[in-house]
PDB file of C-alpha atoms in Angstrom:
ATOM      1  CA  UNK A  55       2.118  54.030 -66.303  1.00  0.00           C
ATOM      2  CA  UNK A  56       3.132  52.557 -69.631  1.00  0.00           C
ATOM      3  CA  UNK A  57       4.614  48.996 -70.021  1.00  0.00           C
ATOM      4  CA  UNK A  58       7.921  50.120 -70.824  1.00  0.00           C
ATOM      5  CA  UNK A  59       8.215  52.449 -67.942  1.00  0.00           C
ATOM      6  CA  UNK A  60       6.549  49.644 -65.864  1.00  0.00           C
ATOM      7  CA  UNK A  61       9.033  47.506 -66.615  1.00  0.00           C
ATOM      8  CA  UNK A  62      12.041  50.415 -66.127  1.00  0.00           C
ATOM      9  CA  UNK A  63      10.770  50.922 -62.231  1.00  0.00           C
ATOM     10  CA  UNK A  64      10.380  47.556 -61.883  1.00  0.00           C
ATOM     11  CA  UNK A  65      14.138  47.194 -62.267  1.00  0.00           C
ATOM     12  CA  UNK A  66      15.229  49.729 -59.819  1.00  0.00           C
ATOM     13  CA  UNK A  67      16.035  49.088 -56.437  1.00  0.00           C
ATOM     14  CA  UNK A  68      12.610  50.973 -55.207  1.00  0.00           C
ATOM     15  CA  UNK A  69      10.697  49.033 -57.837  1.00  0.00           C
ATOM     16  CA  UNK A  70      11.609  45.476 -56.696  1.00  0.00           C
ATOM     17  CA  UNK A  71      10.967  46.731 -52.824  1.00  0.00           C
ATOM     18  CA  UNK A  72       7.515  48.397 -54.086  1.00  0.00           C
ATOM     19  CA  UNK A  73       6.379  44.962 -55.170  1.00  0.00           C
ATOM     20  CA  UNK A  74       8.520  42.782 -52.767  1.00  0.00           C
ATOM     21  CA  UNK A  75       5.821  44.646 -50.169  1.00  0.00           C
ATOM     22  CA  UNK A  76       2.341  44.134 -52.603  1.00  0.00           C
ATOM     23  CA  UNK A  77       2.841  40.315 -53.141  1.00  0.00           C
ATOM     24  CA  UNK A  78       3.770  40.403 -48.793  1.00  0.00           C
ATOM     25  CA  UNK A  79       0.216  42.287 -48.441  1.00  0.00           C
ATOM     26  CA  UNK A  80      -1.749  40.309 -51.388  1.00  0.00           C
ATOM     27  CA  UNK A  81      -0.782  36.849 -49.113  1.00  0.00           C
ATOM     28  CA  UNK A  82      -1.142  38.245 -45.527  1.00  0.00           C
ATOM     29  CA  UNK A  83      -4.750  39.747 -47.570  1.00  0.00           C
ATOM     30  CA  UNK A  84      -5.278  35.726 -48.642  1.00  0.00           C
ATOM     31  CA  UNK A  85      -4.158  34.266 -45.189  1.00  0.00           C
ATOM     32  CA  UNK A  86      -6.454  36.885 -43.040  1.00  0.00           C
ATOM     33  CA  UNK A  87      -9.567  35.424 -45.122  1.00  0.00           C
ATOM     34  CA  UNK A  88      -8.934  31.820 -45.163  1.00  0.00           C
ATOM     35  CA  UNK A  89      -8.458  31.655 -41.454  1.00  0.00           C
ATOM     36  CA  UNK A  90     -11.181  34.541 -40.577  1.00  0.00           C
ATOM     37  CA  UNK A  91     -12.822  31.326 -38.879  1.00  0.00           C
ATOM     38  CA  UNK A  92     -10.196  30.432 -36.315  1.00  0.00           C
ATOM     39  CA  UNK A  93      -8.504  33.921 -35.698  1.00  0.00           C
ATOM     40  CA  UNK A  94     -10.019  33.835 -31.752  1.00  0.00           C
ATOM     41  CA  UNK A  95      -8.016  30.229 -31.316  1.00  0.00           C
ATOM     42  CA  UNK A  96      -4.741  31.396 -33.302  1.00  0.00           C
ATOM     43  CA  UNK A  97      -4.830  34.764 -31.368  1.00  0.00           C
ATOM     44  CA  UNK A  98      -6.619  34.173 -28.329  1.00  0.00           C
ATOM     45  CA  UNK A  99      -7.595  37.066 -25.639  1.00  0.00           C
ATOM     46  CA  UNK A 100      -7.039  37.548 -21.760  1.00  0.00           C
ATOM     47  CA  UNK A 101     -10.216  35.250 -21.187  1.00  0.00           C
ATOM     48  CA  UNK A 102      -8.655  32.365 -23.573  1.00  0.00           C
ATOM     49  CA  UNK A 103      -5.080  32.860 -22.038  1.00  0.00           C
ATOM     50  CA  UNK A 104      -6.855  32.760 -18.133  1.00  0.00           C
ATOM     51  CA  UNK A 105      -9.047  29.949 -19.260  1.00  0.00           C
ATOM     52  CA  UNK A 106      -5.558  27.807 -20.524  1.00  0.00           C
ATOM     53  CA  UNK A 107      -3.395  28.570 -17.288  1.00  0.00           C
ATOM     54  CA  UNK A 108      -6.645  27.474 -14.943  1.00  0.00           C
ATOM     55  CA  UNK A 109      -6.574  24.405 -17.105  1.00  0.00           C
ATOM     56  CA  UNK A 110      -2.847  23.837 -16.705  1.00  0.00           C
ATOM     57  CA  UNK A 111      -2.985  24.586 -12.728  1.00  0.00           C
ATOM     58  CA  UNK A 112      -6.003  21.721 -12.369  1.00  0.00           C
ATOM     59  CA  UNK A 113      -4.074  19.366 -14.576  1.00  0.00           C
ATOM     60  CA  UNK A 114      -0.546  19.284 -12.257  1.00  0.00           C
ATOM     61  CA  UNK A 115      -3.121  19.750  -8.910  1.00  0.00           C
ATOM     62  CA  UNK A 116      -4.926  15.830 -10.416  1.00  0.00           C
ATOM     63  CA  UNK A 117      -1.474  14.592 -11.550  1.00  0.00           C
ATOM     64  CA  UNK A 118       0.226  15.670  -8.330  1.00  0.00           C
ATOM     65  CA  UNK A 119      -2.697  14.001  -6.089  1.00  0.00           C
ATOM     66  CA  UNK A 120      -2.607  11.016  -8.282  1.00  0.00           C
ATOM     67  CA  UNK A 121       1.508  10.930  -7.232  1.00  0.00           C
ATOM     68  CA  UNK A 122       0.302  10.699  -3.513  1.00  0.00           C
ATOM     69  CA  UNK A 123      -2.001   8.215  -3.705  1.00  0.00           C
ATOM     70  CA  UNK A 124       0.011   5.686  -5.381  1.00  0.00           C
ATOM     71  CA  UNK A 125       3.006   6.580  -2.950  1.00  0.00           C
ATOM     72  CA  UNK A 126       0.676   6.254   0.062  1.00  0.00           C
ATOM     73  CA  UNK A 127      -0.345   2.794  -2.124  1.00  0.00           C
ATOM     74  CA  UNK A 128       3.072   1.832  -2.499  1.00  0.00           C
ATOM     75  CA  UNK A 129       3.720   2.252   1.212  1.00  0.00           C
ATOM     76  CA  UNK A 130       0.532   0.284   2.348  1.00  0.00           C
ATOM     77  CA  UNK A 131       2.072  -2.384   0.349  1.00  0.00           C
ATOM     78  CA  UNK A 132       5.395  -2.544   1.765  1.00  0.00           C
ATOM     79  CA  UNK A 133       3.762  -2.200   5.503  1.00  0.00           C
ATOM     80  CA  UNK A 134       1.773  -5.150   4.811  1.00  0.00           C
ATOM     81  CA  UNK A 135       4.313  -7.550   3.254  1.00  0.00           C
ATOM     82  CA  UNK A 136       6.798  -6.746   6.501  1.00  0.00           C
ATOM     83  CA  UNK A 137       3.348  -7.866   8.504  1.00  0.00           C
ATOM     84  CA  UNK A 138       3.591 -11.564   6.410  1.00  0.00           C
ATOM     85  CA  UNK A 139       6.574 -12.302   8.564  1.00  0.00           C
ATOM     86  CA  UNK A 140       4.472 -12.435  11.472  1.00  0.00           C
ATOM     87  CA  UNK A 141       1.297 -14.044  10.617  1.00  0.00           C
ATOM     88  CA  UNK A 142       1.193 -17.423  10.591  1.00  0.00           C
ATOM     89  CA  UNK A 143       1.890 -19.507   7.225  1.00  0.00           C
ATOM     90  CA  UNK A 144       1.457 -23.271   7.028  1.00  0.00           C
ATOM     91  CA  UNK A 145       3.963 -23.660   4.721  1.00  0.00           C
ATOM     92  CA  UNK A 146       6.633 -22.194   6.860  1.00  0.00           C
ATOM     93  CA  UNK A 147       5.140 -22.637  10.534  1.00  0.00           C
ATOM     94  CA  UNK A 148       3.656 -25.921  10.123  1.00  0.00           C
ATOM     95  CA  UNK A 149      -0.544 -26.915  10.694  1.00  0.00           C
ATOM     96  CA  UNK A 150      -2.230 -24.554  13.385  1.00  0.00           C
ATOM     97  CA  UNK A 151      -4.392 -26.480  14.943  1.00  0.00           C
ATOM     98  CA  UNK A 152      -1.374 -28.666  15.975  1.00  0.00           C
ATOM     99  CA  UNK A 153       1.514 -26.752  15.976  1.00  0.00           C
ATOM    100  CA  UNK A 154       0.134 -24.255  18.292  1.00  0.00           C
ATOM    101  CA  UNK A 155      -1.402 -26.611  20.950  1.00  0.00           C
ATOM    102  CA  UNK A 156       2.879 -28.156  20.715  1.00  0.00           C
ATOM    103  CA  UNK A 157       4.136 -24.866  21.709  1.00  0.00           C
ATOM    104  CA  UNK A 158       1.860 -23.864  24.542  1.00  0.00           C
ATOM    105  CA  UNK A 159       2.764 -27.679  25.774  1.00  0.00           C
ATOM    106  CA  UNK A 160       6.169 -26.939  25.318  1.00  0.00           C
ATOM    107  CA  UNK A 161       6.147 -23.853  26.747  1.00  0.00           C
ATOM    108  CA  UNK A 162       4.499 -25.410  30.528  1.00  0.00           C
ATOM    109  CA  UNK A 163       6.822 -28.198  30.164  1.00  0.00           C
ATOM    110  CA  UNK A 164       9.865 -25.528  30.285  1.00  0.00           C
ATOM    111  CA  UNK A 165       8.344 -24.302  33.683  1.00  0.00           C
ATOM    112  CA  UNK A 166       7.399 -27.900  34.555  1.00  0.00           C
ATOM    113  CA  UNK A 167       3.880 -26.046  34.805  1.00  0.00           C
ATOM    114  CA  UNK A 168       0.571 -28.548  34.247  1.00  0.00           C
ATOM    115  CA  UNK A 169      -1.560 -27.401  32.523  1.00  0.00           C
ATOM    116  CA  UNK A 170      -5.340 -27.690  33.456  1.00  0.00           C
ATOM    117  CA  UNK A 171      -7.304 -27.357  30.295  1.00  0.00           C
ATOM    118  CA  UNK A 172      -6.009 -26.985  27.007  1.00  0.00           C
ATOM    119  CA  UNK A 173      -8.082 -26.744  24.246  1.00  0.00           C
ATOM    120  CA  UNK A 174      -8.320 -26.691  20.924  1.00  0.00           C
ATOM    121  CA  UNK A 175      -7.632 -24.117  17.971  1.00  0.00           C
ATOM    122  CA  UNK A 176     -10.383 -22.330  16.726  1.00  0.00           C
ATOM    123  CA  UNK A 177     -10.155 -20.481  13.435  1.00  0.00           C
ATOM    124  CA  UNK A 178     -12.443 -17.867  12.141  1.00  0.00           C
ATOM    125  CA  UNK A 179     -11.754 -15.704   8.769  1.00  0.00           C
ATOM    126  CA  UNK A 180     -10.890 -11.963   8.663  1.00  0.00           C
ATOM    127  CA  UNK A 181     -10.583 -11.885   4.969  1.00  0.00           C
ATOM    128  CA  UNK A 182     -10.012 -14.334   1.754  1.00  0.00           C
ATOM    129  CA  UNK A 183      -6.111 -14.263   2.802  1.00  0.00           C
ATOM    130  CA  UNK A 184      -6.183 -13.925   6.867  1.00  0.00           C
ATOM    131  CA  UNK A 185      -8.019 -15.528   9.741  1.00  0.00           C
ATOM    132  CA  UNK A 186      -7.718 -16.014  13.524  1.00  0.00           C
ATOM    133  CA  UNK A 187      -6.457 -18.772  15.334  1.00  0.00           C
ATOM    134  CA  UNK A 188      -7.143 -19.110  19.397  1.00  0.00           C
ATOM    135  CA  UNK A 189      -6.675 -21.349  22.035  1.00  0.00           C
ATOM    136  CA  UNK A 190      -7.937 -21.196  25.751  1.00  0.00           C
ATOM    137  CA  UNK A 191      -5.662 -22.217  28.413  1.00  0.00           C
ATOM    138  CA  UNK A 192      -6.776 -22.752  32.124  1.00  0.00           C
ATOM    139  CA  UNK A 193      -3.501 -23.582  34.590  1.00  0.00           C
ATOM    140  CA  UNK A 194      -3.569 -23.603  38.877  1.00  0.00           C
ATOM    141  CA  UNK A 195      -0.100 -22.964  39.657  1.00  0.00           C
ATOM    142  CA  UNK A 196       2.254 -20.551  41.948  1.00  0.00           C
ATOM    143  CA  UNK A 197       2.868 -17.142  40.745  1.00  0.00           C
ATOM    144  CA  UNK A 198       6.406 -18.165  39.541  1.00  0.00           C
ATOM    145  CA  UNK A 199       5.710 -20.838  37.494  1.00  0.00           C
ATOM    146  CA  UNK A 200       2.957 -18.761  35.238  1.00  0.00           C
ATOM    147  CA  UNK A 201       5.210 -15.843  35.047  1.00  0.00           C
ATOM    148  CA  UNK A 202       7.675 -17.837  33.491  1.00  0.00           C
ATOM    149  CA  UNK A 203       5.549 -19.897  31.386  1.00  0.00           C
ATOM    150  CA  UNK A 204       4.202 -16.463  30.033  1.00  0.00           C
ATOM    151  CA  UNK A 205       7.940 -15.315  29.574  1.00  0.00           C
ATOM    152  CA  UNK A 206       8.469 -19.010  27.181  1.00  0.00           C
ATOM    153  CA  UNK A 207       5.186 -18.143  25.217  1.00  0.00           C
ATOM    154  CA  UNK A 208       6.873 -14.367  24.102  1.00  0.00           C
ATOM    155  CA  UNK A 209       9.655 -16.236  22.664  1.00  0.00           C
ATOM    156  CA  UNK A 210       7.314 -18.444  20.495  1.00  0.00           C
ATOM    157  CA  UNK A 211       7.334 -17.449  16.669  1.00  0.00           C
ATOM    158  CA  UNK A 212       5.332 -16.561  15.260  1.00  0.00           C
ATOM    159  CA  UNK A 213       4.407 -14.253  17.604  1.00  0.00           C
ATOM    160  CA  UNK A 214       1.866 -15.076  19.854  1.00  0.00           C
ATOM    161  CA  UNK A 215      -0.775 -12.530  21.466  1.00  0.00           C
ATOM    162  CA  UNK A 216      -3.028 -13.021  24.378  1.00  0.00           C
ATOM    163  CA  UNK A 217      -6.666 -11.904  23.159  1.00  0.00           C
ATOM    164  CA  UNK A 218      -7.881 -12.242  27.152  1.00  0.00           C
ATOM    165  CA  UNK A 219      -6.025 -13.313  30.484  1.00  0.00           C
ATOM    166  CA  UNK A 220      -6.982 -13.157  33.831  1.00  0.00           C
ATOM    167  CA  UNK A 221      -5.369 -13.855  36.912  1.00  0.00           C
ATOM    168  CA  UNK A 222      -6.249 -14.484  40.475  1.00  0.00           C
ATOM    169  CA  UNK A 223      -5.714 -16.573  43.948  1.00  0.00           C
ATOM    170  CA  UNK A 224      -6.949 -19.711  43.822  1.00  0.00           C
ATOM    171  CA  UNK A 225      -9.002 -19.726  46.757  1.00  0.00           C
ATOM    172  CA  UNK A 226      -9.459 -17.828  50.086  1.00  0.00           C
ATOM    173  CA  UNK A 227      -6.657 -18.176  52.565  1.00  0.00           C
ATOM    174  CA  UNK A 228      -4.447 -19.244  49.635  1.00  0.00           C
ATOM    175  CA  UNK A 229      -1.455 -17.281  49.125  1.00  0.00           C
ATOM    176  CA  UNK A 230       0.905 -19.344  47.149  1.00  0.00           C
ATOM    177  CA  UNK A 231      -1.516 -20.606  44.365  1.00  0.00           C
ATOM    178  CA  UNK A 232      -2.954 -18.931  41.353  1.00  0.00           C
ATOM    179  CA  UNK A 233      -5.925 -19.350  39.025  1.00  0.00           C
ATOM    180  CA  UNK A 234      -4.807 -18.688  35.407  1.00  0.00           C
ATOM    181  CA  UNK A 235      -6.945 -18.566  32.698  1.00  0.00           C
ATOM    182  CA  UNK A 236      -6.881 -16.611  29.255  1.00  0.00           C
ATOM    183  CA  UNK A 237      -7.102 -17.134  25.275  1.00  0.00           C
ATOM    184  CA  UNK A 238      -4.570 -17.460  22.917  1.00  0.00           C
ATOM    185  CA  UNK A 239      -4.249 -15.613  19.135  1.00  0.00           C
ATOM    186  CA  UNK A 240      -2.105 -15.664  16.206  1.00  0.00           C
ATOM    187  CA  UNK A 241      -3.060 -14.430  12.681  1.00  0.00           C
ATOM    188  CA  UNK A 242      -2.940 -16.795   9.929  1.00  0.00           C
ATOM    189  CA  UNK A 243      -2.001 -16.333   6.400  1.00  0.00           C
ATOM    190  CA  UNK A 244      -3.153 -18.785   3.792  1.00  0.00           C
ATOM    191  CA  UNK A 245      -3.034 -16.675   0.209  1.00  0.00           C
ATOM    192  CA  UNK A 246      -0.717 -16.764  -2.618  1.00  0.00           C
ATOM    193  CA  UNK A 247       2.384 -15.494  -1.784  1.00  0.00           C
ATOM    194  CA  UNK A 248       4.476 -12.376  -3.445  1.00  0.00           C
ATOM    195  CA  UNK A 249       7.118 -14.196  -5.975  1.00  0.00           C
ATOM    196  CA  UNK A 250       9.766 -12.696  -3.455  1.00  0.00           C
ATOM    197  CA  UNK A 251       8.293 -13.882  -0.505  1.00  0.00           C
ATOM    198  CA  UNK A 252       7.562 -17.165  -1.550  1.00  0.00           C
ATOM    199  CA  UNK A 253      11.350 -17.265  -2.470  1.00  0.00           C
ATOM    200  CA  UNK A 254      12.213 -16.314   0.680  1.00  0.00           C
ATOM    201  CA  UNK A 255      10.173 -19.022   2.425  1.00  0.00           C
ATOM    202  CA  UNK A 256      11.507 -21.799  -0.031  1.00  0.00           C
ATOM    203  CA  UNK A 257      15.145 -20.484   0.873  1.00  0.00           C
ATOM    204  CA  UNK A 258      14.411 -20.493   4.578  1.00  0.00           C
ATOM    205  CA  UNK A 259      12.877 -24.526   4.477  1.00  0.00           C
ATOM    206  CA  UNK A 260      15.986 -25.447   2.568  1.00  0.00           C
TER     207      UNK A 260
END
């Protein structure tokens, strides 16, 4: 086709769709061969598409365990600082090995009980934070009188907990006199408070 013509049919409507769709094909031509390379990750197959969703579905399975375990965490957390308020703290309950031996006496007194043996607190580590405390108690008294001195020691706080009792007549023939004898345990705190709790504690001194 001559210039002029080439020019003439370029001008019509058909002419300027005719190369509207060459350059179109001359760049989708120029993009096909640059990316020839990466075609399989810009288009990928049925294996590439199954490989992606198994991917996905493993991903929310780790991030949805991972969502449990620091809920369950989160839990164990709040279980144990509602515990604090029962163990025994120093700051708030006073010295152990005194304090306790004051509120088994106490507790006899109430009852007007007398107390055989009392002896002292013994303390032995669970962890860096908690230990045991016990105390042994040995009492020869009527049935009435222990009951009731047992009834004082339940209203003690913190809460006291009997690690061993036993209880029996005092001697053949004897009806009206019992042998009581058991040990005595509280758990002891002696970390670092939570901020909160050691708040709390401050607030309840003042």
């Amino acid at each position: 086709m001559r210039k002029g013509n080439m020019k003439m049919f370029a001008a019509t409507d058909r002419g300027k769709l005719a190369l509207a769709g060459g350059a179109l094909l001359v760049s989708w031509l120029f993009l096909l061969w640059y990316f020839s390379g990466d075609l399989a990750k810009l288009f990928p197959g049925s294996a590439g598409l199954t490989t992606a969703r198994e991917g996905r579905q493993k991903a929310q399975e780790a991030f949805t365990v991972q969502q449990t375990r620091m809920r369950e965490a989160e839990a164990l957390k709040r279980r144990y600082l509602q515990q604090l308020e029962t163990y025994w703290q120093t700051d708030r309950d006073g010295a152990v090995e005194t304090v306790m031996r004051q509120l088994v006496g106490t507790a006899a007194q109430q009852q007007d009980l007398k107390l055989n043996s009392l002896g002292t607190v013994r303390t032995s580590r669970i962890n860096a934070e908690l230990y045991y405390a016990e105390l042994d108690i040995a009492v020869v008294d009527s049935l009435e009188k222990i009951v009731g001195f047992l009834k004082a020691l339940e209203q003690t706080e913190p809460r006291l907990a009997w690690r061993r009792l036993d209880l029996r007549l005092a001697g053949p023939g004897d009806t009206a006199t019992m042998n009581f004898n058991g040990s005595l345990r509280v758990i002891g705190f002696d970390g670092k408070l939570p901020e909160s709790k050691r708040n709390e504690t401050t607030g309840a001194k003042q």
